[in-house]
């Protein structure tokens, strides 16, 4: 055991847990791997539970509620929730990236991109309509991603079967569970490198949400 590690474990467990709450998930994993003593201290401090509860994503809140109702307390469960939060972060970044390709400050700048301008004329009444609806599109797409949904944001979502499959009896193979969720995530986001394909997704999404 290193001197720094020994000093860390000499802290009151509440202080140790507080310090861990500021660590990124990757750093928490690295810390946990240093020794069995550190792992036990992390479990006592409920560090992974605390990290999981830092997210405000609606799907993550649903996962936490599922865990609470079923009285799951193993650290593996909360590691899966933290992993899910990271997947949603990645999906949200992709939404922002897609949106940035369709964001123009003026109709003049949009006209310079010939193909996108032709798509724009098909989808929107005018530039003001484009600006308003693209803001709505971005907001609804982010809400969709955060809710772990491939459906209209207005529909009530039921993730019961997914959570039962992921969490099982409360003792989880973290790598396997996160892989299941990452594979599931591929269906959370409709995107295309083709402007025509992306235009079709935008059109369908706005229509489905009565925009």
C-alpha positions as protocol buffer text, in pm:
chain_id: "A"
residue {
  index: 1
  type: UNK
  ca { x: 0 y: 0 z: 0 }
}
residue {
  index: 2
  type: UNK
  ca { x: 145 y: 340 z: -99 }
}
residue {
  index: 3
  type: UNK
  ca { x: 188 y: 625 z: 148 }
}
residue {
  index: 4
  type: UNK
  ca { x: -74 y: 839 z: -35 }
}
residue {
  index: 5
  type: UNK
  ca { x: -320 y: 550 z: -38 }
}
residue {
  index: 6
  type: UNK
  ca { x: -261 y: 488 z: 334 }
}
residue {
  index: 7
  type: UNK
  ca { x: -324 y: 855 z: 413 }
}
residue {
  index: 8
  type: UNK
  ca { x: -645 y: 850 z: 210 }
}
residue {
  index: 9
  type: UNK
  ca { x: -778 y: 549 z: 398 }
}
residue {
  index: 10
  type: UNK
  ca { x: -695 y: 712 z: 731 }
}
residue {
  index: 11
  type: UNK
  ca { x: -957 y: 980 z: 663 }
}
residue {
  index: 12
  type: UNK
  ca { x: -1302 y: 951 z: 823 }
}
residue {
  index: 13
  type: UNK
  ca { x: -1524 y: 752 z: 587 }
}
residue {
  index: 14
  type: UNK
  ca { x: -1756 y: 1051 z: 534 }
}
residue {
  index: 15
  type: UNK
  ca { x: -1462 y: 1267 z: 419 }
}
residue {
  index: 16
  type: UNK
  ca { x: -1327 y: 986 z: 203 }
}
residue {
  index: 17
  type: UNK
  ca { x: -1669 y: 950 z: 38 }
}
residue {
  index: 18
  type: UNK
  ca { x: -1695 y: 1325 z: -17 }
}
residue {
  index: 19
  type: UNK
  ca { x: -1357 y: 1333 z: -192 }
}
residue {
  index: 20
  type: UNK
  ca { x: -1459 y: 1041 z: -411 }
}
residue {
  index: 21
  type: UNK
  ca { x: -1779 y: 1221 z: -513 }
}
residue {
  index: 22
  type: UNK
  ca { x: -1568 y: 1475 z: -702 }
}
residue {
  index: 23
  type: UNK
  ca { x: -1379 y: 1212 z: -901 }
}
residue {
  index: 24
  type: UNK
  ca { x: -1480 y: 1125 z: -1260 }
}
residue {
  index: 25
  type: UNK
  ca { x: -1609 y: 770 z: -1298 }
}
residue {
  index: 26
  type: UNK
  ca { x: -1290 y: 660 z: -1476 }
}
residue {
  index: 27
  type: UNK
  ca { x: -1076 y: 787 z: -1188 }
}
residue {
  index: 28
  type: UNK
  ca { x: -1301 y: 614 z: -938 }
}
residue {
  index: 29
  type: UNK
  ca { x: -1248 y: 286 z: -1126 }
}
residue {
  index: 30
  type: UNK
  ca { x: -872 y: 336 z: -1119 }
}
residue {
  index: 31
  type: UNK
  ca { x: -879 y: 413 z: -747 }
}
residue {
  index: 32
  type: UNK
  ca { x: -1090 y: 105 z: -676 }
}
residue {
  index: 33
  type: UNK
  ca { x: -841 y: -116 z: -860 }
}
residue {
  index: 34
  type: UNK
  ca { x: -546 y: -13 z: -639 }
}
residue {
  index: 35
  type: UNK
  ca { x: -621 y: -251 z: -352 }
}
residue {
  index: 36
  type: UNK
  ca { x: -881 y: -453 z: -169 }
}
residue {
  index: 37
  type: UNK
  ca { x: -867 y: -207 z: 120 }
}
residue {
  index: 38
  type: UNK
  ca { x: -960 y: 83 z: -108 }
}
residue {
  index: 39
  type: UNK
  ca { x: -1240 y: -122 z: -263 }
}
residue {
  index: 40
  type: UNK
  ca { x: -1383 y: -196 z: 83 }
}
residue {
  index: 41
  type: UNK
  ca { x: -1361 y: 170 z: 180 }
}
residue {
  index: 42
  type: UNK
  ca { x: -1541 y: 272 z: -139 }
}
residue {
  index: 43
  type: UNK
  ca { x: -1817 y: 24 z: -60 }
}
residue {
  index: 44
  type: UNK
  ca { x: -1845 y: 153 z: 297 }
}
residue {
  index: 45
  type: UNK
  ca { x: -1860 y: 512 z: 170 }
}
residue {
  index: 46
  type: UNK
  ca { x: -2122 y: 411 z: -89 }
}
residue {
  index: 47
  type: UNK
  ca { x: -1914 y: 599 z: -343 }
}
residue {
  index: 48
  type: UNK
  ca { x: -2077 y: 444 z: -652 }
}
residue {
  index: 49
  type: UNK
  ca { x: -2426 y: 511 z: -516 }
}
residue {
  index: 50
  type: UNK
  ca { x: -2331 y: 873 z: -465 }
}
residue {
  index: 51
  type: UNK
  ca { x: -2187 y: 900 z: -815 }
}
residue {
  index: 52
  type: UNK
  ca { x: -2502 y: 747 z: -966 }
}
residue {
  index: 53
  type: UNK
  ca { x: -2725 y: 994 z: -783 }
}
residue {
  index: 54
  type: UNK
  ca { x: -2544 y: 1294 z: -935 }
}
residue {
  index: 55
  type: UNK
  ca { x: -2727 y: 1257 z: -1268 }
}
residue {
  index: 56
  type: UNK
  ca { x: -3051 y: 1439 z: -1353 }
}
residue {
  index: 57
  type: UNK
  ca { x: -3135 y: 1234 z: -1664 }
}
residue {
  index: 58
  type: UNK
  ca { x: -3492 y: 1106 z: -1646 }
}
residue {
  index: 59
  type: UNK
  ca { x: -3394 y: 750 z: -1740 }
}
residue {
  index: 60
  type: UNK
  ca { x: -3124 y: 745 z: -1472 }
}
residue {
  index: 61
  type: UNK
  ca { x: -3380 y: 865 z: -1217 }
}
residue {
  index: 62
  type: UNK
  ca { x: -3607 y: 580 z: -1328 }
}
residue {
  index: 63
  type: UNK
  ca { x: -3320 y: 336 z: -1278 }
}
residue {
  index: 64
  type: UNK
  ca { x: -3252 y: 472 z: -930 }
}
residue {
  index: 65
  type: UNK
  ca { x: -3620 y: 436 z: -843 }
}
residue {
  index: 66
  type: UNK
  ca { x: -3620 y: 76 z: -969 }
}
residue {
  index: 67
  type: UNK
  ca { x: -3316 y: 4 z: -753 }
}
residue {
  index: 68
  type: UNK
  ca { x: -3475 y: 170 z: -449 }
}
residue {
  index: 69
  type: UNK
  ca { x: -3805 y: -18 z: -481 }
}
residue {
  index: 70
  type: UNK
  ca { x: -3624 y: -350 z: -519 }
}
residue {
  index: 71
  type: UNK
  ca { x: -3382 y: -266 z: -235 }
}
residue {
  index: 72
  type: UNK
  ca { x: -3070 y: -333 z: -442 }
}
residue {
  index: 73
  type: UNK
  ca { x: -2758 y: -215 z: -263 }
}
residue {
  index: 74
  type: UNK
  ca { x: -2465 y: -384 z: -436 }
}
residue {
  index: 75
  type: UNK
  ca { x: -2208 y: -145 z: -583 }
}
residue {
  index: 76
  type: UNK
  ca { x: -2233 y: -321 z: -920 }
}
residue {
  index: 77
  type: UNK
  ca { x: -2587 y: -191 z: -966 }
}
residue {
  index: 78
  type: UNK
  ca { x: -2476 y: 167 z: -921 }
}
residue {
  index: 79
  type: UNK
  ca { x: -2177 y: 118 z: -1150 }
}
residue {
  index: 80
  type: UNK
  ca { x: -2421 y: 19 z: -1424 }
}
residue {
  index: 81
  type: UNK
  ca { x: -2624 y: 334 z: -1360 }
}
residue {
  index: 82
  type: UNK
  ca { x: -2308 y: 547 z: -1381 }
}
residue {
  index: 83
  type: UNK
  ca { x: -2222 y: 370 z: -1706 }
}
residue {
  index: 84
  type: UNK
  ca { x: -2569 y: 447 z: -1840 }
}
residue {
  index: 85
  type: UNK
  ca { x: -2525 y: 813 z: -1756 }
}
residue {
  index: 86
  type: UNK
  ca { x: -2200 y: 815 z: -1955 }
}
residue {
  index: 87
  type: UNK
  ca { x: -2374 y: 653 z: -2254 }
}
residue {
  index: 88
  type: UNK
  ca { x: -2646 y: 918 z: -2244 }
}
residue {
  index: 89
  type: UNK
  ca { x: -2376 y: 1187 z: -2229 }
}
residue {
  index: 90
  type: UNK
  ca { x: -2231 y: 1042 z: -2551 }
}
residue {
  index: 91
  type: UNK
  ca { x: -2570 y: 1033 z: -2722 }
}
residue {
  index: 92
  type: UNK
  ca { x: -2647 y: 1391 z: -2618 }
}
residue {
  index: 93
  type: UNK
  ca { x: -2313 y: 1499 z: -2767 }
}
residue {
  index: 94
  type: UNK
  ca { x: -2409 y: 1334 z: -3095 }
}
residue {
  index: 95
  type: UNK
  ca { x: -2739 y: 1523 z: -3099 }
}
residue {
  index: 96
  type: UNK
  ca { x: -2551 y: 1849 z: -3047 }
}
residue {
  index: 97
  type: UNK
  ca { x: -2307 y: 1758 z: -3323 }
}
residue {
  index: 98
  type: UNK
  ca { x: -2590 y: 1677 z: -3566 }
}
residue {
  index: 99
  type: UNK
  ca { x: -2764 y: 2001 z: -3476 }
}
residue {
  index: 100
  type: UNK
  ca { x: -2448 y: 2206 z: -3535 }
}
residue {
  index: 101
  type: UNK
  ca { x: -2440 y: 2089 z: -3899 }
}
residue {
  index: 102
  type: UNK
  ca { x: -2786 y: 2239 z: -3948 }
}
residue {
  index: 103
  type: UNK
  ca { x: -2733 y: 2564 z: -3760 }
}
residue {
  index: 104
  type: UNK
  ca { x: -2697 y: 2882 z: -3965 }
}
residue {
  index: 105
  type: UNK
  ca { x: -2698 y: 3242 z: -3848 }
}
residue {
  index: 106
  type: UNK
  ca { x: -2882 y: 3375 z: -4153 }
}
residue {
  index: 107
  type: UNK
  ca { x: -3061 y: 3260 z: -4465 }
}
residue {
  index: 108
  type: UNK
  ca { x: -2773 y: 3402 z: -4666 }
}
residue {
  index: 109
  type: UNK
  ca { x: -2523 y: 3170 z: -4497 }
}
residue {
  index: 110
  type: UNK
  ca { x: -2764 y: 2880 z: -4546 }
}
residue {
  index: 111
  type: UNK
  ca { x: -2788 y: 2952 z: -4919 }
}
residue {
  index: 112
  type: UNK
  ca { x: -2415 y: 2895 z: -4951 }
}
residue {
  index: 113
  type: UNK
  ca { x: -2479 y: 2529 z: -4871 }
}
residue {
  index: 114
  type: UNK
  ca { x: -2676 y: 2440 z: -5180 }
}
residue {
  index: 115
  type: UNK
  ca { x: -2812 y: 2097 z: -5084 }
}
residue {
  index: 116
  type: UNK
  ca { x: -2910 y: 2195 z: -4730 }
}
residue {
  index: 117
  type: UNK
  ca { x: -3083 y: 2504 z: -4866 }
}
residue {
  index: 118
  type: UNK
  ca { x: -3292 y: 2292 z: -5100 }
}
residue {
  index: 119
  type: UNK
  ca { x: -3387 y: 2066 z: -4806 }
}
residue {
  index: 120
  type: UNK
  ca { x: -3462 y: 2373 z: -4597 }
}
residue {
  index: 121
  type: UNK
  ca { x: -3711 y: 2500 z: -4857 }
}
residue {
  index: 122
  type: UNK
  ca { x: -3889 y: 2165 z: -4850 }
}
residue {
  index: 123
  type: UNK
  ca { x: -3914 y: 2142 z: -4471 }
}
residue {
  index: 124
  type: UNK
  ca { x: -3977 y: 2499 z: -4356 }
}
residue {
  index: 125
  type: UNK
  ca { x: -4197 y: 2795 z: -4455 }
}
residue {
  index: 126
  type: UNK
  ca { x: -3920 y: 3053 z: -4413 }
}
residue {
  index: 127
  type: UNK
  ca { x: -3599 y: 3117 z: -4219 }
}
residue {
  index: 128
  type: UNK
  ca { x: -3786 y: 3217 z: -3901 }
}
residue {
  index: 129
  type: UNK
  ca { x: -3984 y: 2893 z: -3916 }
}
residue {
  index: 130
  type: UNK
  ca { x: -3657 y: 2705 z: -3963 }
}
residue {
  index: 131
  type: UNK
  ca { x: -3495 y: 2869 z: -3657 }
}
residue {
  index: 132
  type: UNK
  ca { x: -3799 y: 2806 z: -3435 }
}
residue {
  index: 133
  type: UNK
  ca { x: -3853 y: 2445 z: -3536 }
}
residue {
  index: 134
  type: UNK
  ca { x: -3487 y: 2349 z: -3522 }
}
residue {
  index: 135
  type: UNK
  ca { x: -3477 y: 2475 z: -3163 }
}
residue {
  index: 136
  type: UNK
  ca { x: -3779 y: 2259 z: -3088 }
}
residue {
  index: 137
  type: UNK
  ca { x: -3617 y: 1967 z: -3267 }
}
residue {
  index: 138
  type: UNK
  ca { x: -3299 y: 1997 z: -3064 }
}
residue {
  index: 139
  type: UNK
  ca { x: -3490 y: 2025 z: -2735 }
}
residue {
  index: 140
  type: UNK
  ca { x: -3714 y: 1726 z: -2810 }
}
residue {
  index: 141
  type: UNK
  ca { x: -3429 y: 1511 z: -2936 }
}
residue {
  index: 142
  type: UNK
  ca { x: -3230 y: 1573 z: -2618 }
}
residue {
  index: 143
  type: UNK
  ca { x: -3540 y: 1491 z: -2410 }
}
residue {
  index: 144
  type: UNK
  ca { x: -3580 y: 1171 z: -2611 }
}
residue {
  index: 145
  type: UNK
  ca { x: -3218 y: 1069 z: -2549 }
}
residue {
  index: 146
  type: UNK
  ca { x: -3235 y: 1153 z: -2178 }
}
residue {
  index: 147
  type: UNK
  ca { x: -3554 y: 946 z: -2143 }
}
residue {
  index: 148
  type: UNK
  ca { x: -3395 y: 651 z: -2330 }
}
residue {
  index: 149
  type: UNK
  ca { x: -3676 y: 656 z: -2584 }
}
residue {
  index: 150
  type: UNK
  ca { x: -3716 y: 586 z: -2954 }
}
residue {
  index: 151
  type: UNK
  ca { x: -4075 y: 702 z: -2940 }
}
residue {
  index: 152
  type: UNK
  ca { x: -4256 y: 1031 z: -2922 }
}
residue {
  index: 153
  type: UNK
  ca { x: -4149 y: 1227 z: -2615 }
}
residue {
  index: 154
  type: UNK
  ca { x: -4517 y: 1261 z: -2518 }
}
residue {
  index: 155
  type: UNK
  ca { x: -4576 y: 888 z: -2470 }
}
residue {
  index: 156
  type: UNK
  ca { x: -4547 y: 734 z: -2125 }
}
residue {
  index: 157
  type: UNK
  ca { x: -4239 y: 513 z: -2123 }
}
residue {
  index: 158
  type: UNK
  ca { x: -4215 y: 174 z: -1957 }
}
residue {
  index: 159
  type: UNK
  ca { x: -3862 y: 47 z: -1907 }
}
residue {
  index: 160
  type: UNK
  ca { x: -3960 y: -223 z: -1658 }
}
residue {
  index: 161
  type: UNK
  ca { x: -3857 y: -520 z: -1872 }
}
residue {
  index: 162
  type: UNK
  ca { x: -3527 y: -357 z: -1973 }
}
residue {
  index: 163
  type: UNK
  ca { x: -3440 y: -284 z: -1610 }
}
residue {
  index: 164
  type: UNK
  ca { x: -3536 y: -633 z: -1499 }
}
residue {
  index: 165
  type: UNK
  ca { x: -3304 y: -774 z: -1764 }
}
residue {
  index: 166
  type: UNK
  ca { x: -3018 y: -543 z: -1672 }
}
residue {
  index: 167
  type: UNK
  ca { x: -3039 y: -553 z: -1292 }
}
residue {
  index: 168
  type: UNK
  ca { x: -3176 y: -906 z: -1250 }
}
residue {
  index: 169
  type: UNK
  ca { x: -3162 y: -988 z: -878 }
}
residue {
  index: 170
  type: UNK
  ca { x: -2938 y: -701 z: -777 }
}
residue {
  index: 171
  type: UNK
  ca { x: -2598 y: -864 z: -839 }
}
residue {
  index: 172
  type: UNK
  ca { x: -2481 y: -753 z: -1180 }
}
residue {
  index: 173
  type: UNK
  ca { x: -2204 y: -836 z: -1424 }
}
residue {
  index: 174
  type: UNK
  ca { x: -2118 y: -471 z: -1487 }
}
residue {
  index: 175
  type: UNK
  ca { x: -1939 y: -515 z: -1820 }
}
residue {
  index: 176
  type: UNK
  ca { x: -2216 y: -735 z: -1959 }
}
residue {
  index: 177
  type: UNK
  ca { x: -2491 y: -502 z: -1841 }
}
residue {
  index: 178
  type: UNK
  ca { x: -2323 y: -190 z: -1982 }
}
residue {
  index: 179
  type: UNK
  ca { x: -2271 y: -371 z: -2314 }
}
residue {
  index: 180
  type: UNK
  ca { x: -2643 y: -452 z: -2327 }
}
residue {
  index: 181
  type: UNK
  ca { x: -2725 y: -88 z: -2264 }
}
residue {
  index: 182
  type: UNK
  ca { x: -2470 y: 36 z: -2517 }
}
residue {
  index: 183
  type: UNK
  ca { x: -2620 y: -196 z: -2780 }
}
residue {
  index: 184
  type: UNK
  ca { x: -2964 y: -68 z: -2683 }
}
residue {
  index: 185
  type: UNK
  ca { x: -2832 y: 287 z: -2722 }
}
residue {
  index: 186
  type: UNK
  ca { x: -2773 y: 232 z: -3092 }
}
residue {
  index: 187
  type: UNK
  ca { x: -3150 y: 244 z: -3136 }
}
residue {
  index: 188
  type: UNK
  ca { x: -3191 y: 559 z: -2928 }
}
residue {
  index: 189
  type: UNK
  ca { x: -3062 y: 795 z: -3193 }
}
residue {
  index: 190
  type: UNK
  ca { x: -3170 y: 835 z: -3555 }
}
residue {
  index: 191
  type: UNK
  ca { x: -2891 y: 1002 z: -3745 }
}
residue {
  index: 192
  type: UNK
  ca { x: -2734 y: 998 z: -4089 }
}
residue {
  index: 193
  type: UNK
  ca { x: -2421 y: 1131 z: -4256 }
}
residue {
  index: 194
  type: UNK
  ca { x: -2638 y: 1207 z: -4559 }
}
residue {
  index: 195
  type: UNK
  ca { x: -2807 y: 1551 z: -4554 }
}
residue {
  index: 196
  type: UNK
  ca { x: -3107 y: 1400 z: -4735 }
}
residue {
  index: 197
  type: UNK
  ca { x: -3132 y: 1118 z: -4480 }
}
residue {
  index: 198
  type: UNK
  ca { x: -3094 y: 1361 z: -4191 }
}
residue {
  index: 199
  type: UNK
  ca { x: -3356 y: 1589 z: -4343 }
}
residue {
  index: 200
  type: UNK
  ca { x: -3596 y: 1295 z: -4355 }
}
residue {
  index: 201
  type: UNK
  ca { x: -3531 y: 1218 z: -3987 }
}
residue {
  index: 202
  type: UNK
  ca { x: -3591 y: 1582 z: -3891 }
}
residue {
  index: 203
  type: UNK
  ca { x: -3913 y: 1592 z: -4093 }
}
residue {
  index: 204
  type: UNK
  ca { x: -4047 y: 1270 z: -3940 }
}
residue {
  index: 205
  type: UNK
  ca { x: -3948 y: 1372 z: -3589 }
}
residue {
  index: 206
  type: UNK
  ca { x: -4117 y: 1713 z: -3611 }
}
residue {
  index: 207
  type: UNK
  ca { x: -4430 y: 1557 z: -3763 }
}
residue {
  index: 208
  type: UNK
  ca { x: -4446 y: 1290 z: -3492 }
}
residue {
  index: 209
  type: UNK
  ca { x: -4432 y: 1564 z: -3231 }
}
residue {
  index: 210
  type: UNK
  ca { x: -4698 y: 1780 z: -3404 }
}
residue {
  index: 211
  type: UNK
  ca { x: -4453 y: 2055 z: -3501 }
}
